[in-house]
Coordinates of C-alpha atoms and ligand atoms in Angstrom, one line a residue:
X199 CA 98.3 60.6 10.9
X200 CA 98.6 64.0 11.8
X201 CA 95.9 63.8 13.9
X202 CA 96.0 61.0 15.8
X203 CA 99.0 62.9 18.2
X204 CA 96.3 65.4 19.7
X205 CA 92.8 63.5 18.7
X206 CA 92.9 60.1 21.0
X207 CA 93.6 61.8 23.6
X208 CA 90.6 65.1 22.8
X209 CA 88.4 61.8 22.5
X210 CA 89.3 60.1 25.7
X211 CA 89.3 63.0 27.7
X212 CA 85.5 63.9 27.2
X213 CA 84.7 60.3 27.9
X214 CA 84.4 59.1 24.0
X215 CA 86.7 57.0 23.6
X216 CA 85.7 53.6 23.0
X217 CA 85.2 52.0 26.7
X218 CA 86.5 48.6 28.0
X219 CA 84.3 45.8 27.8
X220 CA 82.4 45.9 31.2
X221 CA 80.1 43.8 33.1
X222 CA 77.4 46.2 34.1
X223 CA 75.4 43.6 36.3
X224 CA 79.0 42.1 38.3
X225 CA 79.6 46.5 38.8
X226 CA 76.2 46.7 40.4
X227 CA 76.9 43.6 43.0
X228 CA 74.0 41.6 40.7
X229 CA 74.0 38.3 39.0
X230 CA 72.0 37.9 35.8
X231 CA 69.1 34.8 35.9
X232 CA 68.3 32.2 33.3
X233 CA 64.9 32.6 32.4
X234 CA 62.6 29.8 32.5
X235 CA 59.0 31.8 32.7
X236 CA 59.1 33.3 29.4
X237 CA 58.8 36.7 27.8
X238 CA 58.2 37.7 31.7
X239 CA 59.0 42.5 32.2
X240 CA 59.9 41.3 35.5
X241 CA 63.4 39.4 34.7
X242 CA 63.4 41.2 31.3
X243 CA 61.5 39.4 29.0
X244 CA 63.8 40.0 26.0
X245 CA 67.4 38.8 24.9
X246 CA 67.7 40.7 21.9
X247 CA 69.3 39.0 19.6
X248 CA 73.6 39.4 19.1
X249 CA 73.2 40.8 15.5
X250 CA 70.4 43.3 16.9
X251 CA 72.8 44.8 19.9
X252 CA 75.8 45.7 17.5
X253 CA 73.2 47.7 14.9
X254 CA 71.8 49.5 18.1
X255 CA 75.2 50.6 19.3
X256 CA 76.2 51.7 15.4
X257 CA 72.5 53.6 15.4
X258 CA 73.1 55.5 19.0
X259 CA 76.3 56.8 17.5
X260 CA 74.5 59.4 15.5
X261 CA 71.6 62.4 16.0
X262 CA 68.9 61.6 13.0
X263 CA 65.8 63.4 12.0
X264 CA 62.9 61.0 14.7
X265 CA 60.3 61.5 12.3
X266 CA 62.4 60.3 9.3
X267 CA 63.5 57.3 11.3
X268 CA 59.8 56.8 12.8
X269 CA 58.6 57.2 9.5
X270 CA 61.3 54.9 7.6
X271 CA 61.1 52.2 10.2
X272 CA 57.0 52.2 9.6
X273 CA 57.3 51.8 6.2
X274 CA 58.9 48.6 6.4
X275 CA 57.0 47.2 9.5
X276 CA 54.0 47.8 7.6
X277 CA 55.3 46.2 4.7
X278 CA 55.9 42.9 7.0
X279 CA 52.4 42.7 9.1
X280 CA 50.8 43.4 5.7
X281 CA 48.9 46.8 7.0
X282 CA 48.8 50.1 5.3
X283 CA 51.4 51.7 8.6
X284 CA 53.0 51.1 11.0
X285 CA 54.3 52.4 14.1
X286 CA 57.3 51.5 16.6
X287 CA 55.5 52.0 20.0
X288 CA 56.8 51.5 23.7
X289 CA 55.7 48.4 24.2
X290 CA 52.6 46.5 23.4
X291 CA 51.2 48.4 26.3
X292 CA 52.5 51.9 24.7
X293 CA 50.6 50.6 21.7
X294 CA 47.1 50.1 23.1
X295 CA 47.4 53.7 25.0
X296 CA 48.1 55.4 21.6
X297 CA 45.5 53.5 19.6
X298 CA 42.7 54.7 22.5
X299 CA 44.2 58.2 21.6
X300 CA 44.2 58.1 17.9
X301 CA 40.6 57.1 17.8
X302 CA 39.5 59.4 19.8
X303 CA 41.5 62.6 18.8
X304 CA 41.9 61.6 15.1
X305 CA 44.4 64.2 13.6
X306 CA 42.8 67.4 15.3
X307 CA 45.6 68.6 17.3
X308 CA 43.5 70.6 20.0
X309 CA 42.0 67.3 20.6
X310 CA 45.3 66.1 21.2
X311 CA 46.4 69.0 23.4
X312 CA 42.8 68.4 25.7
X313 CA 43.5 64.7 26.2
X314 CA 42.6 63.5 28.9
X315 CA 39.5 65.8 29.1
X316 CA 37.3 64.4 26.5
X317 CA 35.4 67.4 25.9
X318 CA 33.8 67.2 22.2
X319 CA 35.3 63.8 21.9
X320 CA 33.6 60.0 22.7
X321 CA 34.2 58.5 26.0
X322 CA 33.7 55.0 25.6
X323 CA 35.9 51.9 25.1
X324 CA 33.9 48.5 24.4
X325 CA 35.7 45.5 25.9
X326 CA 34.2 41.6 25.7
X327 CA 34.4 40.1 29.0
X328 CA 36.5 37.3 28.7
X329 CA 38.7 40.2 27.2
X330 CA 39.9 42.6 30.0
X331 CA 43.1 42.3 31.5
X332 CA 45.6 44.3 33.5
X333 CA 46.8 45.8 30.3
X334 CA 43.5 47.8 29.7
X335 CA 44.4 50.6 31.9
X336 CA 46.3 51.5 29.2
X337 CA 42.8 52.3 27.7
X338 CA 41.5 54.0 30.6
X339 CA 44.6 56.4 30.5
X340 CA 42.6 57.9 28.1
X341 CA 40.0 59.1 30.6
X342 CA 37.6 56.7 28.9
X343 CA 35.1 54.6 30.5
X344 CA 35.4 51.1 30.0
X345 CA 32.5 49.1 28.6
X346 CA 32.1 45.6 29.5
X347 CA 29.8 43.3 27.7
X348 CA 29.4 39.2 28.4
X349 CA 26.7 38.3 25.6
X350 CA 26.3 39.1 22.0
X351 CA 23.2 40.4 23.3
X352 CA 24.3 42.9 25.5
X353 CA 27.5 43.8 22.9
X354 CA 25.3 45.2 20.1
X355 CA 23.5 46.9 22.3
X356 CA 26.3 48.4 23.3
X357 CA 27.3 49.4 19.9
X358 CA 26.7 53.2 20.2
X359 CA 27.4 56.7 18.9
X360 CA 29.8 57.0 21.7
X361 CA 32.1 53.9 21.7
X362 CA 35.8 55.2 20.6
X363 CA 37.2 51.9 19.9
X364 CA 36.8 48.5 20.7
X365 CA 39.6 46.5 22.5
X366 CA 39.5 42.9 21.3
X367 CA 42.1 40.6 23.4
X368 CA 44.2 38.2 20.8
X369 CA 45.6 34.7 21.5
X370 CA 42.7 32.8 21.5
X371 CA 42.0 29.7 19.9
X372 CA 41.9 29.1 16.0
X373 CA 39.9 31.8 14.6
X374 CA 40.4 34.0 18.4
X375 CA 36.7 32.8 19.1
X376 CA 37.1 31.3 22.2
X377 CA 35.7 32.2 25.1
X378 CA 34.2 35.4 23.6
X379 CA 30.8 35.6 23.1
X380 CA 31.7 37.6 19.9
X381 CA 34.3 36.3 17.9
X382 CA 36.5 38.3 15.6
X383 CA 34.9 38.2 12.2
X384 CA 31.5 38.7 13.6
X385 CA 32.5 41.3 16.1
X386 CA 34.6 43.0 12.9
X387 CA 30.9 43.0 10.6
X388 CA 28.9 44.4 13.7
X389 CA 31.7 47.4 14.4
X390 CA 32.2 48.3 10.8
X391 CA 28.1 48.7 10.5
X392 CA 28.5 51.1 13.5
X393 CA 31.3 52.8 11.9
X394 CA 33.7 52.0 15.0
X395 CA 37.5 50.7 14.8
X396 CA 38.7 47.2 16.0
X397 CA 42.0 47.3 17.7
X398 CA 43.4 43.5 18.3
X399 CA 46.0 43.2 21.3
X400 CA 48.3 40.7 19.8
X401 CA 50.4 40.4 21.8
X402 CA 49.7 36.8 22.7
X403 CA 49.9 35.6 19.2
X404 CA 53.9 35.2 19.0
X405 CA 55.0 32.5 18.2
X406 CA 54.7 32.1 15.4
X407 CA 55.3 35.3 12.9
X408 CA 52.5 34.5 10.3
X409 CA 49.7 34.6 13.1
X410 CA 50.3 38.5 12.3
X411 CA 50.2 38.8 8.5
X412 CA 46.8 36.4 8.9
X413 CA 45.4 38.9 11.8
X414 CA 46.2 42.0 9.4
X415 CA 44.5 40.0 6.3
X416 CA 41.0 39.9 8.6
X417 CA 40.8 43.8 7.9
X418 CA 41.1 44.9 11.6
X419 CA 42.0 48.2 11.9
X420 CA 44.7 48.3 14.3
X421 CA 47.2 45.6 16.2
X422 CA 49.7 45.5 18.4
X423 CA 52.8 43.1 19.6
X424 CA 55.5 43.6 21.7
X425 CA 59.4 44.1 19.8
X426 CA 60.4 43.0 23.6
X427 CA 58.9 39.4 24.0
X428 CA 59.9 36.1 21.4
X429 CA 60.5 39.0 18.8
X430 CA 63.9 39.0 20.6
X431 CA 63.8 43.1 20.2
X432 CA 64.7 46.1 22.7
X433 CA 61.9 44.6 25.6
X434 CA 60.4 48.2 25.5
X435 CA 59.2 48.5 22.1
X436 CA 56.3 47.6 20.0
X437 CA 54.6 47.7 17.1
X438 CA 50.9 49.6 16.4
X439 CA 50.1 48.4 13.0
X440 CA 47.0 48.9 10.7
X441 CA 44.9 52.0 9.1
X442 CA 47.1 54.8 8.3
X443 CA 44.7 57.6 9.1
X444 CA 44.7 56.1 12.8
X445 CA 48.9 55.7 13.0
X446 CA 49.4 59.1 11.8
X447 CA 46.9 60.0 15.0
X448 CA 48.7 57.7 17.3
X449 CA 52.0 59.6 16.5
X450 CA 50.7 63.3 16.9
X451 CA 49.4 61.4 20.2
X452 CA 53.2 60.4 21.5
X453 CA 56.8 61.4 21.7
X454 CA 58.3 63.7 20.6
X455 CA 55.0 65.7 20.7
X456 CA 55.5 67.6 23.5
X457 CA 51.6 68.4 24.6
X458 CA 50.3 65.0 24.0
X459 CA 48.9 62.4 26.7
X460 CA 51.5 59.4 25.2
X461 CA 54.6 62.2 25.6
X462 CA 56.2 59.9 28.1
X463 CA 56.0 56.9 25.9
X464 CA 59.0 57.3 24.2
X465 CA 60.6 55.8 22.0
X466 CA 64.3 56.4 20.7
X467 CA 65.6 56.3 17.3
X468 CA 68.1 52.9 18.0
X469 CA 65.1 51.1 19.7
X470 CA 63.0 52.0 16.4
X471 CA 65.8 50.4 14.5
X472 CA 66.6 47.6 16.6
X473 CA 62.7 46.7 16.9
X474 CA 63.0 46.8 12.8
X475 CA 66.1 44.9 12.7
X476 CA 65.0 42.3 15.4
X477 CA 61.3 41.6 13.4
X478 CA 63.0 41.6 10.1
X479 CA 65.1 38.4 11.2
X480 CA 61.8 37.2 13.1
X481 CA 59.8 37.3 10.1
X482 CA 62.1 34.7 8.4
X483 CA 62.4 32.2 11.2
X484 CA 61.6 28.5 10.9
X485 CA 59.3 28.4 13.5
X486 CA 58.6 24.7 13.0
X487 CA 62.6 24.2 13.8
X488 CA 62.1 26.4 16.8
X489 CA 58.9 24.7 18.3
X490 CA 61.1 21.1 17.9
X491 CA 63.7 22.9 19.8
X492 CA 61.6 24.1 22.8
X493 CA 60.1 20.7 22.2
X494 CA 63.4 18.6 22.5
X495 CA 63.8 21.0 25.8
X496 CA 61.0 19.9 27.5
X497 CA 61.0 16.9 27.0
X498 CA 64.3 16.5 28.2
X499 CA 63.8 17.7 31.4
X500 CA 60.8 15.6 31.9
X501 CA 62.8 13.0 31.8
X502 CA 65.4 14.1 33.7
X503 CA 62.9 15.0 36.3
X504 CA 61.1 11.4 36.9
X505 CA 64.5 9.9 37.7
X506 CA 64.1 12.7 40.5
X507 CA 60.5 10.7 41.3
X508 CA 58.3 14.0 40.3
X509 CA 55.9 14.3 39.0
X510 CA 55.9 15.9 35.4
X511 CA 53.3 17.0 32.9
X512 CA 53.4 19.3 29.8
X513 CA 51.0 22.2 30.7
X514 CA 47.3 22.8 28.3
X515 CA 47.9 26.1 28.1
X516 CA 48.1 26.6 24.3
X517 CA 45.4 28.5 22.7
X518 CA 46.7 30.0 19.3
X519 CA 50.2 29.8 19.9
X520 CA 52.2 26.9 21.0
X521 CA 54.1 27.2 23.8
X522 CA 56.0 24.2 25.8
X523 CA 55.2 24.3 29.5
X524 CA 56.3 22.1 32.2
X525 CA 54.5 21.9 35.6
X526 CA 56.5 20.3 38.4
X527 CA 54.7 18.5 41.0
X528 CA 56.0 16.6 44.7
X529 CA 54.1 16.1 47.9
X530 CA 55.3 19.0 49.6
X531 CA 55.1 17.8 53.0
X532 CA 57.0 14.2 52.4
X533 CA 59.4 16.2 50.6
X534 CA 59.6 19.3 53.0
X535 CA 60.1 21.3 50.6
X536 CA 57.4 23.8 49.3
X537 CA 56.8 25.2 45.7
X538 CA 58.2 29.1 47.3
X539 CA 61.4 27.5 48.6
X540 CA 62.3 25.6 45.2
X541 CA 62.0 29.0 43.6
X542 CA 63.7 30.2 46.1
X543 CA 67.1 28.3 45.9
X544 CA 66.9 28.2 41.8
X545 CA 67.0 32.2 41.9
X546 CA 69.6 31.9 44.8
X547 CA 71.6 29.1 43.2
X548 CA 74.5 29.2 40.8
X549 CA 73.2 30.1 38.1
X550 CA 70.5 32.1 39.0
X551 CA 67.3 30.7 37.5
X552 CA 63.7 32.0 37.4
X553 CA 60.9 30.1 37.1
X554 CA 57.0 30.4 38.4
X555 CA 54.9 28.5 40.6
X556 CA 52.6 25.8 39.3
X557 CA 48.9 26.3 38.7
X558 CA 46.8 27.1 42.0
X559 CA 50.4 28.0 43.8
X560 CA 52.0 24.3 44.0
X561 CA 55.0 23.2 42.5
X562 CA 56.8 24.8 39.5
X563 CA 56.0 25.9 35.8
X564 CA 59.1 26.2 33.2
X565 CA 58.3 27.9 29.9
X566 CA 60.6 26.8 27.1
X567 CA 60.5 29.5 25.0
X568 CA 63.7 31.9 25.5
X569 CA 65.9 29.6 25.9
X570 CA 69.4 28.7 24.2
X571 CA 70.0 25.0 23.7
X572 CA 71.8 24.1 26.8
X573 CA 70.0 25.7 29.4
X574 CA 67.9 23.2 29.6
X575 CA 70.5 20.7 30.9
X576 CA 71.4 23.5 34.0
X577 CA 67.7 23.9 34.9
X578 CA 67.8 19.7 35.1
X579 CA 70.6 19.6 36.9
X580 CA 69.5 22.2 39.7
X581 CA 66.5 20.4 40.2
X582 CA 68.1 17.3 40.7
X583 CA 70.5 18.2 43.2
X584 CA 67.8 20.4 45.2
X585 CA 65.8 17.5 45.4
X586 CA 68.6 14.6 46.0
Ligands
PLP818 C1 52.8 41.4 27.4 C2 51.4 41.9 27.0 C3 51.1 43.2 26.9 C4 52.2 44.3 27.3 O1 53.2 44.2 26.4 P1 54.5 45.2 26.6 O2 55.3 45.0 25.3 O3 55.2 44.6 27.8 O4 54.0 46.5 26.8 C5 49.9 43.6 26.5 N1 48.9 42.7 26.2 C6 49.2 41.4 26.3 C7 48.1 40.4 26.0 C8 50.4 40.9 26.7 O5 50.7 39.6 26.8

């Protein structure tokens, strides 16, 4: 009691008393969208999760030790993808940079400190055709050169003393064979022969959760997801998983190491406990309910859409996940209206919505896959009326 005469006001005159609730996009003259493209950076990818928020707010409150917390955190993300470690990483992104690192530097710090000048270290990164993606300039941060093979043929061959790491892209069909010329458990025998370690960008894998566990069970020796996409984590983290001699490299490779190449991928000690926090309750989900759910969305929309006279379909797109797309189709030109000015008046209306063009540019593609029962009525609705 004594203390509450002079300490309320101490607190709220250095700012830390607890603030008003506040609504920090209506403050900056901006309107939040409802999100019909899925786990898309550009409108934010992530909602983490209500439970997640309040222990990231409880976390900020105090300094910790990072390595105790990184260290902590990995014990018991390793323990859930069923790999020896684990790291939290900025991103999936974040995580392929740091595995290109690690298996180039190993744990010899000068290595560490030279990055990106390769001197006395390998310079090559072995990608699959069918594999590469905007995401491998992560790899080439490095200062590696990228090698790019399009037969089995031509990817033993390639198979040298001087391959770092090979990037193999998740997400594809049933066993991750398709399209690729060498699928994963062959491409795993050839690299272990060589002596050179698989990394697996999983990051297209979620939903659902045990598509990791089953990854980690094939003996790769590193993967990453993103905390940030259906994981329902802080949208910057991620999680480098697998060999612990190779995390242990990624981290002397990263934050807070102040002479390192990944110094500016940070990643703070709330986000490492959110991205726990937001997989553990992941891990458990019943994805089966889930997929009905996105399911029942779709579907209802479909029909909400014909009695509009479009033309509906549920998207292919499906490889090793299962993920419910619509495309949304009209004749532009007895309509007058194009595919660029739906979008435009759903991301001008009220709500807000985002969504992305149809394959080839025409008409619209909504994901149903972050979405709260509900939103699926609005998206219907604003549809309706823009086409009336
Ligand atoms: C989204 C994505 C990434 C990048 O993930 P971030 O968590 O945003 O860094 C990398 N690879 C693939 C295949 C992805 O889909």
């Amino acid at each position: 009691m004594l203390q509450r005469r002079w300490f309320f006001p101490l607190l709220s005159s250095l700012g830390l008393a607890a603030p008003q609730a506040r609504n920090p996009y209506a403050e900056l003259g901006l309107r939040p969208v409802l999100n019909f493209q899925g786990p898309v950076t550009t409108v934010g990818a992530s909602r983490m999760w209500p439970e997640i928020q309040s222990i990231m707010a409880e976390a900020a409150k105090d300094f910790a030790v990072l390595a105790e917390v990184k260290d902590a955190v990995g014990v018991r993300l390793a323990k859930l993808c069923g790999t020896e470690a684990a790291l939290p990483t900025s991103g999936t992104a974040g995580a392929i940079a740091l595995a290109t690192y690690a298996c180039l530097t190993g744990n010899d710090t000068a290595k560490v400190r030279r990055l990106p000048d390769l001197t006395g270290m390998k310079s090559e990164v072995l990608i699959q055709k069918p594999h590469r993606n905007g995401y491998d300039h992560a790899v080439r941060s490095a200062g590696v050169r990228i090698v790019e093979t399009d037969s089995r043929d031509s990817f033993i061959n390639a198979l040298s003393p001087n391959v770092a790491m090979i990037y193999y892209l998740g997400g594809t069909r049933g066993d991750w064979a398709w399209e690729t010329p060498v699928p994963l458990t062959d491409c795993l025998a050839l690299a272990r022969k060589a002596g050179i370690p698989v990394f697996v960008d999983a990051a297209n894998l979620l939903p659902s959760w045990d598509n990791i566990p089953r990854l980690a069970a094939t003996g790769v020796d590193l993967l990453a997801f993103s905390g940030g996409k259906h994981v329902r984590g802080p949208q910057s983290t991620g999680v480098l998983a697998g060999r612990k001699d190779l995390i242990d490299a990624a981290w002397l490779n990263s934050s807070p190491h102040s002479d390192s190449q990944g110094r500016g991928m940070k990643v703070n000690k709330e986000e490492m406990i959110g991205l726990l926090a937001a997989l553990e309750k992941y891990s458990r989900l019943d994805f089966a309910a889930l997929d009905r759910e996105y399911a029942r969305q779709a579907a209802y929309v479909m029909d909400e859409l014909r009695k509009s006279k479009l033309h509906v379909e549920k998207s292919l797109f499906e490889r090793g996940r299962r993920v419910h797309r619509v495309i949304v189709d009209w004749d532009e030109s007895a309509r007058a209206l194009s595919s660029a000015e739906v979008l435009r008046r759903l991301l001008d209306g009220e709500p807000r919505i985002a969504a992305l063009p149809g394959p080839g540019g025409r008409g619209l593609e909504l994901t149903f896959l972050m979405n709260d029962p509900g939103e699926e009525r609005i998206v219907a609705r604003r549809l309706r009326e823009i086409f009336a």
